[in-house]
Short mmCIF file of C-alpha atoms in Angstrom, two decimals:
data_model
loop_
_atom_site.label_atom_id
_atom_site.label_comp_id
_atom_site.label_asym_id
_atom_site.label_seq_id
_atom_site.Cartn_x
_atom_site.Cartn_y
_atom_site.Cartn_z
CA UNK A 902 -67.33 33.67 35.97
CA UNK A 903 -65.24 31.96 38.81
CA UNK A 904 -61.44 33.05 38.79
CA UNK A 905 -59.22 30.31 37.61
CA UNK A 906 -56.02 30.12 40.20
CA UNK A 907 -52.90 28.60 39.60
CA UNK A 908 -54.04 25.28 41.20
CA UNK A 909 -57.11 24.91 39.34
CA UNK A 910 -54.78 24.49 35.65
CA UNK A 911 -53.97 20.97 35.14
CA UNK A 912 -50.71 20.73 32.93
CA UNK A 913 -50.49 18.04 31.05
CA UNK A 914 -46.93 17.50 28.69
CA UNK A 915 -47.15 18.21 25.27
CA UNK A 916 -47.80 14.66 23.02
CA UNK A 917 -44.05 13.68 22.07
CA UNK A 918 -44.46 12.92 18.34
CA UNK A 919 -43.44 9.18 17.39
CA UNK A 920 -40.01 8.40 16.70
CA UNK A 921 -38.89 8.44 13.08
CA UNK A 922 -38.69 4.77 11.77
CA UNK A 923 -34.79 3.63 11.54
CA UNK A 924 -35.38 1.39 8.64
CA UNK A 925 -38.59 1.01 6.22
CA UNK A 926 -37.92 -2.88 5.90
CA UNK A 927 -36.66 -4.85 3.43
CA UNK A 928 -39.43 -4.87 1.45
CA UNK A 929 -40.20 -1.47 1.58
CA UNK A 930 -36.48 -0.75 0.43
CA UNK A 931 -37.22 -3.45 -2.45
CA UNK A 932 -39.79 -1.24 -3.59
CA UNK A 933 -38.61 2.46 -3.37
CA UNK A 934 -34.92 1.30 -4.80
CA UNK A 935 -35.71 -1.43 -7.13
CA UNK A 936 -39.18 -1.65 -8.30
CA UNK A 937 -40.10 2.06 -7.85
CA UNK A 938 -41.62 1.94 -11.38
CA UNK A 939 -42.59 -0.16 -14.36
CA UNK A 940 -39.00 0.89 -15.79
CA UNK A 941 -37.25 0.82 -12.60
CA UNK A 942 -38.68 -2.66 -12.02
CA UNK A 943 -37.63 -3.98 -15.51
CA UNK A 944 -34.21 -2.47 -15.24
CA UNK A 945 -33.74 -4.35 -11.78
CA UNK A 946 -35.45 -7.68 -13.57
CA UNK A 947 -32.53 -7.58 -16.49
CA UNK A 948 -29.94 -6.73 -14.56
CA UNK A 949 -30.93 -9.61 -12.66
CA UNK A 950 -30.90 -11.65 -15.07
CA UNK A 951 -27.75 -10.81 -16.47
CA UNK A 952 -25.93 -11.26 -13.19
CA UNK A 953 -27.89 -14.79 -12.67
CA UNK A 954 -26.62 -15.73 -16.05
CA UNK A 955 -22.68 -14.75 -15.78
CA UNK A 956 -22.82 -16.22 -12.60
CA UNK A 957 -24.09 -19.63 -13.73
CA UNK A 958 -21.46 -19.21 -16.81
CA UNK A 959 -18.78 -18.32 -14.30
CA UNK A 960 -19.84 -21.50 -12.15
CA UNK A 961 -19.49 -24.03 -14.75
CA UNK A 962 -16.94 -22.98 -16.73
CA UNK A 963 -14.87 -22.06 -13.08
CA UNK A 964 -16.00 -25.46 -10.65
CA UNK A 965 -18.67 -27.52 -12.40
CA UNK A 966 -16.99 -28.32 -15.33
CA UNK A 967 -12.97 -27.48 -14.52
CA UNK A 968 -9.84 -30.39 -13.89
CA UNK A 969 -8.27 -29.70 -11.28
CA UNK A 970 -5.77 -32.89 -11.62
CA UNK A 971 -4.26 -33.29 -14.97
CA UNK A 972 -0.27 -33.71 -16.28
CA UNK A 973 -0.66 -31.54 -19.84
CA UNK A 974 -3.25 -28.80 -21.03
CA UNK A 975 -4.52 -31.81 -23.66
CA UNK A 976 -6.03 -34.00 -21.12
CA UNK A 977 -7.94 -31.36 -20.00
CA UNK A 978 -9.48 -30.49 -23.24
CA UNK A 979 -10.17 -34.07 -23.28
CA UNK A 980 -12.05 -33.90 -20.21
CA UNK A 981 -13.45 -30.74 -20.79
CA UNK A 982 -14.19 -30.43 -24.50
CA UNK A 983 -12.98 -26.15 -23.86
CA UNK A 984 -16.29 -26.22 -21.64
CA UNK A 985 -14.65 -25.96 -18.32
CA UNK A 986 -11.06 -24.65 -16.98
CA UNK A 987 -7.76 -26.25 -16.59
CA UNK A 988 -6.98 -25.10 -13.37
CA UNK A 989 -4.64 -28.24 -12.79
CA UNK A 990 -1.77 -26.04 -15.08
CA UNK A 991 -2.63 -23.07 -12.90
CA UNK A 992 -1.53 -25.37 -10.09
CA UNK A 993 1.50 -26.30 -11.62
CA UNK A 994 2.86 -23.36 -12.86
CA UNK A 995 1.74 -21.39 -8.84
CA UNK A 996 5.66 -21.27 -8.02
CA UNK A 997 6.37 -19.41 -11.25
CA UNK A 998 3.28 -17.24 -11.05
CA UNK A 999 4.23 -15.86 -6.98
CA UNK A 1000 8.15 -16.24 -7.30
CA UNK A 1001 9.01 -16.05 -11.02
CA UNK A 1002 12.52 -17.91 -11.73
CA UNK A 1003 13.31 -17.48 -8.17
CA UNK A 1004 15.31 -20.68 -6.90
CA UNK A 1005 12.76 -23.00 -5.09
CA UNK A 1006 15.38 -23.59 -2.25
CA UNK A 1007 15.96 -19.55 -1.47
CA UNK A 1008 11.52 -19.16 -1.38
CA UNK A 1009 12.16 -19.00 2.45
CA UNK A 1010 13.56 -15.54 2.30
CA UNK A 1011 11.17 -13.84 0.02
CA UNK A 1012 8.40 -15.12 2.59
CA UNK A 1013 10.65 -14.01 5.84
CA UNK A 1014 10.69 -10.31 4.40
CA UNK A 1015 6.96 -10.33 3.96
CA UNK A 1016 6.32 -12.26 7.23
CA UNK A 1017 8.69 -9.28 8.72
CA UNK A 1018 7.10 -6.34 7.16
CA UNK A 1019 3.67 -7.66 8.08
CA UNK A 1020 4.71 -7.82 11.38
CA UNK A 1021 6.50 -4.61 11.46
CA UNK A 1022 3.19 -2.48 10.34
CA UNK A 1023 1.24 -4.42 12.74
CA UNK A 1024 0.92 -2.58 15.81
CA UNK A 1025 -0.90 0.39 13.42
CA UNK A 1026 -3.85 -1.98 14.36
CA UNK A 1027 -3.17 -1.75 18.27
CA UNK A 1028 -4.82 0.62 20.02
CA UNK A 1029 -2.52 1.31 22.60
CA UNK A 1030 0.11 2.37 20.45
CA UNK A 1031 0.98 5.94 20.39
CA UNK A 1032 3.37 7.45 17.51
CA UNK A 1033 2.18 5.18 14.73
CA UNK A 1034 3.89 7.63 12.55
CA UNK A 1035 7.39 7.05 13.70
CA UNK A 1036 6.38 3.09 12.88
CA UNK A 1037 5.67 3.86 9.28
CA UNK A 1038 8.54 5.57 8.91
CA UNK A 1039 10.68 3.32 10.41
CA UNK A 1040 9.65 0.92 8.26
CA UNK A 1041 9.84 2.86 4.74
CA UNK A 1042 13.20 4.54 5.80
CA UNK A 1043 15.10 0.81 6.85
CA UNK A 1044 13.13 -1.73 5.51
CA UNK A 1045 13.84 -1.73 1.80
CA UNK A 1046 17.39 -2.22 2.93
CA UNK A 1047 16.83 -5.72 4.86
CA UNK A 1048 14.33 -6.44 2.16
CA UNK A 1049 17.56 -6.34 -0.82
CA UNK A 1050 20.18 -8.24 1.68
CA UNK A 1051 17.68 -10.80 1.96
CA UNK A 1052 16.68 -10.83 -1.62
CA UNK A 1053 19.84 -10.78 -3.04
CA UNK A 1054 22.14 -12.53 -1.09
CA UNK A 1055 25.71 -12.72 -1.51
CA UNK A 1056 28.56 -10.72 -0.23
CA UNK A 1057 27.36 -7.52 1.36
CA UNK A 1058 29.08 -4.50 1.94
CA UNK A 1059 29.84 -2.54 4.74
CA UNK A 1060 27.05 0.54 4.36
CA UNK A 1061 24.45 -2.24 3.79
CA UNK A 1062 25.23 -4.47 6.56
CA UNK A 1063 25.32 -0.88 8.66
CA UNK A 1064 21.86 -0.54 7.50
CA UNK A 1065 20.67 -3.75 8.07
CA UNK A 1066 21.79 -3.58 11.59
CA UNK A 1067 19.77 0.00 11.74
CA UNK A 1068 16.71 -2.32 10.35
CA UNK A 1069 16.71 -5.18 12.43
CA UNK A 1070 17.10 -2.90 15.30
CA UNK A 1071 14.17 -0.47 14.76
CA UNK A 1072 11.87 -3.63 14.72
CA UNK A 1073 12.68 -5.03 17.45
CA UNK A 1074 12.32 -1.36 18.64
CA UNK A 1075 8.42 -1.22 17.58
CA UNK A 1076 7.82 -4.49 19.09
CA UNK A 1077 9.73 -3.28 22.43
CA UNK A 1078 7.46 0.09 22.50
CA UNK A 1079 4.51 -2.60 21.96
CA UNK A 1080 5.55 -4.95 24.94
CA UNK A 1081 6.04 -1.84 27.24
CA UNK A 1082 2.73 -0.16 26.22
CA UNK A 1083 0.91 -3.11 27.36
CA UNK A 1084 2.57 -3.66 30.26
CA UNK A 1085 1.65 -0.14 31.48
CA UNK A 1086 4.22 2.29 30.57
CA UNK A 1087 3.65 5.08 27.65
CA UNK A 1088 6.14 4.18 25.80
CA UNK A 1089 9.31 2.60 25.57
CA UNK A 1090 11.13 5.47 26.53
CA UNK A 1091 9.81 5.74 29.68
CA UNK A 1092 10.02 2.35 30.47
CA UNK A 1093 14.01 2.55 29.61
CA UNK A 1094 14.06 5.47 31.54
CA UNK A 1095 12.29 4.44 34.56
CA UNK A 1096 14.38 0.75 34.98
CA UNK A 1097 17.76 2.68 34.75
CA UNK A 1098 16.63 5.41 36.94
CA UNK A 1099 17.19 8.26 34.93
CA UNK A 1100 13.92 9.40 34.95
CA UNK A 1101 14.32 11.64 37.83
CA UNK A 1102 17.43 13.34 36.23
CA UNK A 1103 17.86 15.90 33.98
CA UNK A 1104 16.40 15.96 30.83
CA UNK A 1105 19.93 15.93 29.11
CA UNK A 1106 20.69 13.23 30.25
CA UNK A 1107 17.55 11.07 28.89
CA UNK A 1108 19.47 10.88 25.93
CA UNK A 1109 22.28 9.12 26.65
CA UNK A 1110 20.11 6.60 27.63
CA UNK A 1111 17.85 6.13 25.01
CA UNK A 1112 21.44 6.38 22.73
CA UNK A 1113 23.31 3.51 24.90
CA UNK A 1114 20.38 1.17 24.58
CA UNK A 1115 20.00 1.57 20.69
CA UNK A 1116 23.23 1.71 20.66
CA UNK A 1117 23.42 -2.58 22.68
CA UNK A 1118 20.67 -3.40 20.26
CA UNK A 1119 22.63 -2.06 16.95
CA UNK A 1120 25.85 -4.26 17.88
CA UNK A 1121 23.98 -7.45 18.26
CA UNK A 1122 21.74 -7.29 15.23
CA UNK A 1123 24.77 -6.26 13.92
CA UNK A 1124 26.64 -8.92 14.84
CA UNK A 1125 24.19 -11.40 14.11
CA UNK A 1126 24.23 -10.70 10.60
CA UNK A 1127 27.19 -10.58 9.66
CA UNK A 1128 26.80 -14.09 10.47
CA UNK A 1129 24.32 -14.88 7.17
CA UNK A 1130 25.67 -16.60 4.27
CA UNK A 1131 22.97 -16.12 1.65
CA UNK A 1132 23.07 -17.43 -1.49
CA UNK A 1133 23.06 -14.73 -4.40
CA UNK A 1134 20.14 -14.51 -6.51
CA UNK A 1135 20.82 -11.71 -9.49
CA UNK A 1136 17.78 -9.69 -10.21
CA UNK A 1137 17.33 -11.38 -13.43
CA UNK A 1138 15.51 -14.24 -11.47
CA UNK A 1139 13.10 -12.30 -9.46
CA UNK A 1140 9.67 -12.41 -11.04
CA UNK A 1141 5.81 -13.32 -10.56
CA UNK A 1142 4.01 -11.90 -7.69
CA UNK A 1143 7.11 -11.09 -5.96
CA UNK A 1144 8.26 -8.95 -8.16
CA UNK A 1145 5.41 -7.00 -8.90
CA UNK A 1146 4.62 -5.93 -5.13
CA UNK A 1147 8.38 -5.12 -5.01
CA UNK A 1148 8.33 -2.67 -7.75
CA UNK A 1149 4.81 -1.09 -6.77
CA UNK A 1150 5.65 -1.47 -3.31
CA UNK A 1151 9.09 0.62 -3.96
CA UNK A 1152 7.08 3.29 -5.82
CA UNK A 1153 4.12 3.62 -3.89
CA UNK A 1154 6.03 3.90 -0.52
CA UNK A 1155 8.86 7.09 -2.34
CA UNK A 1156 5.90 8.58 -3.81
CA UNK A 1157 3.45 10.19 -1.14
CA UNK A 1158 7.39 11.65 0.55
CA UNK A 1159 8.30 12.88 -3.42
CA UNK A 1160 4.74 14.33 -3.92
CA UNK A 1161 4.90 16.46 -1.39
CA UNK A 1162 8.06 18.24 -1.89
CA UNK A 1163 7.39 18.21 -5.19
CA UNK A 1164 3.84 20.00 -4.65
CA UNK A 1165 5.50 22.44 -1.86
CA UNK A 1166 8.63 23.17 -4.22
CA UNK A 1167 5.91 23.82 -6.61
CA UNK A 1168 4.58 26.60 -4.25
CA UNK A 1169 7.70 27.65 -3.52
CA UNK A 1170 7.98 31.41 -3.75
CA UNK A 1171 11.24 31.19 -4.73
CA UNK A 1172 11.44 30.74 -8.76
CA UNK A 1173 14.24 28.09 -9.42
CA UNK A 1174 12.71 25.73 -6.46
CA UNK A 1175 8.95 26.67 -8.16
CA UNK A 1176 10.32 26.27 -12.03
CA UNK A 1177 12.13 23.33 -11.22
CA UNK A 1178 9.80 21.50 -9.75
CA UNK A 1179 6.99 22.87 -11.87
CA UNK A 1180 9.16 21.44 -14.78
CA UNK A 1181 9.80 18.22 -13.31
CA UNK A 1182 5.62 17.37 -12.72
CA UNK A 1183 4.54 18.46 -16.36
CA UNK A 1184 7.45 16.86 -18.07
CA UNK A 1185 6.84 13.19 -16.16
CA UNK A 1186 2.81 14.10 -16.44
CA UNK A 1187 2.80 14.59 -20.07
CA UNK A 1188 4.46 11.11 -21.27
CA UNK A 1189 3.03 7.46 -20.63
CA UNK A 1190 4.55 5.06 -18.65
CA UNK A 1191 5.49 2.61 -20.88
CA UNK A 1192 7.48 5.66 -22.75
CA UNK A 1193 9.48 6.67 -19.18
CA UNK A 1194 10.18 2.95 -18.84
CA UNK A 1195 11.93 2.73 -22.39
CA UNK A 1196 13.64 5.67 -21.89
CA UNK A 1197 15.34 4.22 -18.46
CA UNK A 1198 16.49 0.93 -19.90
CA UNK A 1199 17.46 1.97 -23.55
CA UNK A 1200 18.44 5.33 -23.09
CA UNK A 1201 19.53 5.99 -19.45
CA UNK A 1202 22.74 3.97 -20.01
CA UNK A 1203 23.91 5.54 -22.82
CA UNK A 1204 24.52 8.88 -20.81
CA UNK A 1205 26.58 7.02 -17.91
CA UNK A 1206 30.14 5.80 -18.14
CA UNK A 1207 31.03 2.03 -19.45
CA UNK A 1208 32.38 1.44 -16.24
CA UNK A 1209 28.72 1.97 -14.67
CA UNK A 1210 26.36 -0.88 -15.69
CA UNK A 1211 23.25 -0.36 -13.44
CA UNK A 1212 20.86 -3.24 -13.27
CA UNK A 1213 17.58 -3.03 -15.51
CA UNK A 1214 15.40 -3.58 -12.16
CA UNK A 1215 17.25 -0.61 -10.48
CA UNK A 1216 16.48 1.57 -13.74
CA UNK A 1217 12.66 0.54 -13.57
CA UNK A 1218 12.21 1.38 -9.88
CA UNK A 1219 13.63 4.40 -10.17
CA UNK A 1220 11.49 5.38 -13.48
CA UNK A 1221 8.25 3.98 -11.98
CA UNK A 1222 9.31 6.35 -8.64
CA UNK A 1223 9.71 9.35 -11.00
CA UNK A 1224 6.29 8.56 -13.09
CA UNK A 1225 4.10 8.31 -9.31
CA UNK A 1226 6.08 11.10 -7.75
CA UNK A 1227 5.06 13.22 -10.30
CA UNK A 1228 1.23 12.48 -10.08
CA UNK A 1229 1.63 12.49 -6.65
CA UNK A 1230 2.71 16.18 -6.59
CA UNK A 1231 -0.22 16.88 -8.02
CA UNK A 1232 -2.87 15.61 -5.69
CA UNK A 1233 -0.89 16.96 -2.82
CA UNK A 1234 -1.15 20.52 -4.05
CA UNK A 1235 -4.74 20.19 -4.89
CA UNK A 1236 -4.99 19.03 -0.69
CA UNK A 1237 -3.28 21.67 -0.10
CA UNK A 1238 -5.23 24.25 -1.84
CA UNK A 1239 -8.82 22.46 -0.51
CA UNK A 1240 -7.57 23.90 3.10
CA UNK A 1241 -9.10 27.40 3.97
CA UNK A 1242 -6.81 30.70 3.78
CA UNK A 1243 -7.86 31.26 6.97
CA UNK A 1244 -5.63 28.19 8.34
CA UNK A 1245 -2.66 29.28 6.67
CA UNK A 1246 -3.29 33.06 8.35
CA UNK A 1247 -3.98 31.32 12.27
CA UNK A 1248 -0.89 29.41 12.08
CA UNK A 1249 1.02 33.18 11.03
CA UNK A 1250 -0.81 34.47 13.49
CA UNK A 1251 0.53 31.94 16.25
CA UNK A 1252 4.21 32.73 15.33
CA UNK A 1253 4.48 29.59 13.39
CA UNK A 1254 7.45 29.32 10.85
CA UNK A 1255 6.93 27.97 7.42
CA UNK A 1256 7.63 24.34 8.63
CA UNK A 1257 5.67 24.30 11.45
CA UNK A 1258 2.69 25.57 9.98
CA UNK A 1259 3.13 22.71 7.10
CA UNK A 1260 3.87 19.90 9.37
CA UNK A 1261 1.48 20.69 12.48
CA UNK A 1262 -1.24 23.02 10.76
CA UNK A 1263 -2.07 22.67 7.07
CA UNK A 1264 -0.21 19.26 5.85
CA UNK A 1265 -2.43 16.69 8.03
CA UNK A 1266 -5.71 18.43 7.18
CA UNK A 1267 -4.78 18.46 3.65
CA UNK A 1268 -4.07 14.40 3.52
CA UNK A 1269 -7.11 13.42 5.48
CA UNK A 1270 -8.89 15.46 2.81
CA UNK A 1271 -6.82 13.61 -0.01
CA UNK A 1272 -7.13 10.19 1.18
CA UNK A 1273 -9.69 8.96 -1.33
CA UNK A 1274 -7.33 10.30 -4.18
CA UNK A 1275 -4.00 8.62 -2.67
CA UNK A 1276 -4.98 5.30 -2.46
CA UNK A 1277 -6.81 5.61 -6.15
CA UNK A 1278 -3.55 6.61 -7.23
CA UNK A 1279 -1.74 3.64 -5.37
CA UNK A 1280 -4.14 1.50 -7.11
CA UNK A 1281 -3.75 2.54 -10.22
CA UNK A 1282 -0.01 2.53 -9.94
CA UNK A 1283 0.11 -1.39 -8.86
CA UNK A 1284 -1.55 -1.81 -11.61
CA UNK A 1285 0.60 0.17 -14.02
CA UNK A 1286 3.74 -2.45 -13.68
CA UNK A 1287 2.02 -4.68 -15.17
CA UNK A 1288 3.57 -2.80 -17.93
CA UNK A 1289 6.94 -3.75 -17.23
CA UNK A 1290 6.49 -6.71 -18.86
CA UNK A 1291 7.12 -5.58 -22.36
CA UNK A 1292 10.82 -4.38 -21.30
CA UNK A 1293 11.38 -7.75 -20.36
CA UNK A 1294 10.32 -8.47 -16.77
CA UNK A 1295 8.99 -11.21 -15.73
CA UNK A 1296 6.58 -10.19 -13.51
CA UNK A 1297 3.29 -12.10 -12.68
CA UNK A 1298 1.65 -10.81 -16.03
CA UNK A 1299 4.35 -12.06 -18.18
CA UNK A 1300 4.81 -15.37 -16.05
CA UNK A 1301 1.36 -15.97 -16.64
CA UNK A 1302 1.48 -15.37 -20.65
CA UNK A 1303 4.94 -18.04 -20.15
CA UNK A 1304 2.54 -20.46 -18.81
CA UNK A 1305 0.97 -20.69 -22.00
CA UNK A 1306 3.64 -21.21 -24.08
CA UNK A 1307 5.02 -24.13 -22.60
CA UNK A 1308 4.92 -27.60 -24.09
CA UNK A 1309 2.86 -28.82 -21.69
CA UNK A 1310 0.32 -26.39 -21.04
CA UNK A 1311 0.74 -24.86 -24.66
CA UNK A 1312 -2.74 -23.36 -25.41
CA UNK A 1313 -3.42 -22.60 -21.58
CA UNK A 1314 -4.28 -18.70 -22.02
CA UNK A 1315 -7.37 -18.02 -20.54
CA UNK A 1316 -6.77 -19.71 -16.97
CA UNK A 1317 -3.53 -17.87 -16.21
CA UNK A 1318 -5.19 -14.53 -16.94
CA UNK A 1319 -8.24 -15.05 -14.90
CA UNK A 1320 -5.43 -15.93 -11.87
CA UNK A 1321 -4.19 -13.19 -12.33
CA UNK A 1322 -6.88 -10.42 -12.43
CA UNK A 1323 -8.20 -12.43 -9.39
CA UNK A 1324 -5.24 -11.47 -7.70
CA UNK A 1325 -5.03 -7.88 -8.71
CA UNK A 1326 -8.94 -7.65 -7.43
CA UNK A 1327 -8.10 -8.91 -4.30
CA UNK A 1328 -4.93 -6.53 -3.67
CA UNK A 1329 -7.01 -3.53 -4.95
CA UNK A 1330 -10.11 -4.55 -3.43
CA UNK A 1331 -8.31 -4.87 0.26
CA UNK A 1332 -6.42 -1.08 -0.63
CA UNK A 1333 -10.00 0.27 -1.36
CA UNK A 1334 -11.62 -1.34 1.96
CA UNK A 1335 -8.53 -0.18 3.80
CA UNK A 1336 -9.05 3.49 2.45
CA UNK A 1337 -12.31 3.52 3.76
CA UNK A 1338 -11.80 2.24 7.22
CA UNK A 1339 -8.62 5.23 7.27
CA UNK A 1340 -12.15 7.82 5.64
CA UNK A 1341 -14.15 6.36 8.89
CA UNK A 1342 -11.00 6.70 11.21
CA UNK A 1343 -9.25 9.78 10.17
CA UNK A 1344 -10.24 11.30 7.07
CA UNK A 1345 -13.06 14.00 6.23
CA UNK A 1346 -14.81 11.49 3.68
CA UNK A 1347 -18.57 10.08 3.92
CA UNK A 1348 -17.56 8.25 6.87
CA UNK A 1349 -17.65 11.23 9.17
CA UNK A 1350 -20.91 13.23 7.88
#
C-alpha cells in the first residue's frame, strides 16, 4: 500500500449548514398562530367575527350615521333616530371639556405652560445632550411654580416671583446647554468657561463664573416678570382636561421622589425613621382613594385654625400626593430588594458610604428593573382623579356628565363619555409606548433579552 504524504490529502471545508430561516412567512405564521387546529382555527374565526362586527357597529354609530352640525341634542335625534352620534354637542361643549369654567380670554396661558413644559423636557429626545437628569429635575423642582403664577394670576408675592425668576431662568438654561452642545462644546459650562477665559484658571474659581452668569440671567427674568399683569382666575374655575393633567401631573411628578424615601426610611435601621415610615405606607395603602379625598376636604379643615382657609384644590393635591407616594414606596422597595446582595457588599467593599452606594450603585439598577411597574402605577393614578369629581371638581369627567344636563344637549350622555375614554386611551396608551421605548433604552425588560 503506497504511503499517503501530506500533499497527497486534499482538504476540503466542512459543508456550512444552511442558515436558519428569519421568518416562516406570513402564511406560515397564519397557520402555526391562528389556525394551528380545528379549535384554534374556530377560536381565530369568532374572534374575527366579533371584532368585524364591533367595528362595523363602531363605524356607523361613530361616522356613518353621526351629525356633526346641529344647534340642540333634538335635531340630532331627528336626524339620527338614536342610530348614530351627536358629535355636533361634543363640538360645542370642547372648551368646557379641555378648560372647564376657565375664562375663554385667559386660554392663552394654560396653553403657554404646556407649550413651555413641552419644550422644557424636550432635549431628553436629543442625543447630544448629556445630564438629562439635571433637566428633569429642573423642571419638577421650578416648574410647578411658573405653572401656578401663570394659572392663577393676580398679585404675586415676593417668594413666588423669586421662584419664577429661578424657573424662567433654568429654561433658558437647558436650551443654552442645548445651543452649546451643538455647536461643539460639552456643555454649557465649558462653553461659559472657555468665552470668559477662566478655563485655564483654577478650579475655584469656575464657580464664580458659572454663579455671575446665573446670577445676569436671574435679574432679567426677574425683571421681566414682574412686569405681568395677569388676570386672577380662583381655582374654582379650573376644570376639564386641564385640570385633570394638573392634579395627576402634581402627583405623579412628588411621587417617584416620596416613594423612595419612603421605601429607604422603610429600611431604615433606625426604628422611628423604619416605624414611621412603615406606618405612613400601610395606613395610606389600606384606605381607598375616594376615602383619603373626603377626609382632606371635610375633615382636614376642621383641625386647622379659622384664620387658615386652604383651597379645596390645594387639599386634593396634597391627598392624591399622599395616596401615590404611598404605593410608590412600595414598588421602590420591591426594586430594591430584586438587586443582588452581592451589589450592596461591592459597593462596602469600595469604601462607599450609605449614600453613595444608593445613588451610584443600587438605586439606578433598581428603577431600570421597576420601570414596567412605575409607569403602571402612573397610569393607574391619572386615572384615579377621575374620582375627584364626586368632591366637587370639575374635572373632564364631571364636565362631560355637565354636558348632558344642559338644556340644549339635555339627553347627550353617551357622546361625552366616549370623548372622554378616547382621551384617557390616548394619554395611557402614549405612557405605555413611552415605557417601552425607556425598557428598549434603559431598562432590563424584554427589550434587552
Amino acid at each position: 500500500m503506497a504511503e499517503t504524504t501530506q500533499d497527497d490529502v486534499v482538504f476540503r471545508p466542512k459543508p456550512s449548514l444552511p442558515p436558519p430561516p428569519n421568518t416562516v412567512g406570513v402564511v406560515g405564521w397564519l397557520r402555526k398562530n391562528l389556525f394551528g387546529g380545528p379549535f384554534d382555527s374556530l377560536l381565530t374565526i369568532v374572534g374575527v367575527s366579533l371584532i368585524a362586527y364591533v367595528a362595523y357597529s363602531l363605524y356607523q354609530y361613530g361616522i356613518a350615521n353621526a351629525v356633526w352640525e346641529a344647534d340642540t341634542y333634538r335635531e340630532c335625534l331627528d336626524v339620527t333616530k338614536g342610530n348614530g352620534a351627536c358629535w355636533a354637542g361634543v363640538s360645542t361643549w370642547m372648551n368646557g371639556y379641555m378648560y372647564g369654567r376657565y375664562p375663554d380670554v385667559e386660554q392663552w396661558r394654560v396653553n403657554l405652560a404646556g407649550v413651555v413644559l413641552a419644550v422644557w423636557l424636550a432635549p431628553f429626545w436629543f442625543p447630544k445632550i448629556k445630564a438629562k437628569i439635571l433637566v428633569g429635575m429642573s423642571a419638577v423642582l421650578t416648574f410647578p411654580f411658573l405653572a401656578a403664577h401663570l394659572f392663577l394670576g393676580g398679585e404675586a408675592g415676593l417668594f413666588l416671583q423669586v421662584m419664577v425668576a429661578v424657573a424662567m431662568t433654568l429654561f433658558a438654561t437647558v436650551w443654552l446647554n442645548v445651543g452649546a452642545s451643538y455647536l461643539g462644546y460639552p456643555s454649557l459650562r465649558v462653553a461659559l468657561l472657555r468665552l470668559s477665559g477662566f478655563e485655564n484658571k483654577g478650579d475655584h474659581l469656575h464657580k464664580y463664573v458659572l454663579l455671575g452668569a446665573f446670577g445676569v440671567g436671574f435679574v432679567i427674568a426677574f425683571a421681566y416678570q414682574s412686569t405681568w399683569e395677569l388676570a386672577a382666575v380662583p381655582t374654582q374655575n379650573w376644570g376639564g382636561l386641564f385640570l385633570t393633567l394638573v392634579i395627576s401631573g402634581i402627583g405623579i411628578s412628588s411621587a417617584l421622589p416620596s416613594g423612595i424615601i419612603l421605601a429607604l426610611g422603610r429600611r431604615s435601621k433606625m426604628p422611628v425613621i423604619r416605624v414611621f415610615c412603615t406606618a405612613f405606607i400601610e395606613l395610606f395603602r389600606s384606605v381607598p382613594l375616594i376615602t383619603i379625598l373626603f377626609m382632606a376636604v371635610t375633615m382636614m379643615p376642621l383641625f386647622l385654625p379659622v384664620e387658615i382657609n386652604p383651597d379645596k384644590l390645594v387639599l386634593v393635591i396634597v391627598a392624591v400626593c399622599i395616596f401615590a407616594a404611598a404605593y410608590m414606596a412600595e414598588i421602590v422597595r420591591g426594586g430594591l430588594q430584586a438587586i443582588n446582595k452581592g451589589q450592596y457588599e461591592a459597593a462596602q467593599a469600595m469604601g462607599l458610604n450609605y449614600w453613595k452606594m444608593m445613588t451610584l450603585i443600587i438605586m439606578p439598577q433598581a428603577l431600570k428593573v421597576m420601570i414596567p411597574n412605575i409607569v403602571g402605577n402612573f397610569i393607574g393614578l391619572l386615572k384615579d382623579t377621575t374620582l375627584v369629581s364626586i368632591i366637587g371638581l370639575y374635572d373632564i369627567l364631571l364636565m362631560a356628565k355637565a354636558s348632558g344636563q344642559d338644556g340644549k344637549w339635555l339627553g347627550m350622555h353617551t357622546e361625552p363619555f366616549l370623548f372622554t375614554a378616547a382621551v384617557f386611551f390616548v394619554v395611557c396608551f402614549c405612557m405605555s409606548k413611552y415605557s417601552q421605548h425607556l425598557e428598549r433604552t434603559i431598562g432590563g425588560g424584554y427589550g434587552r433579552r
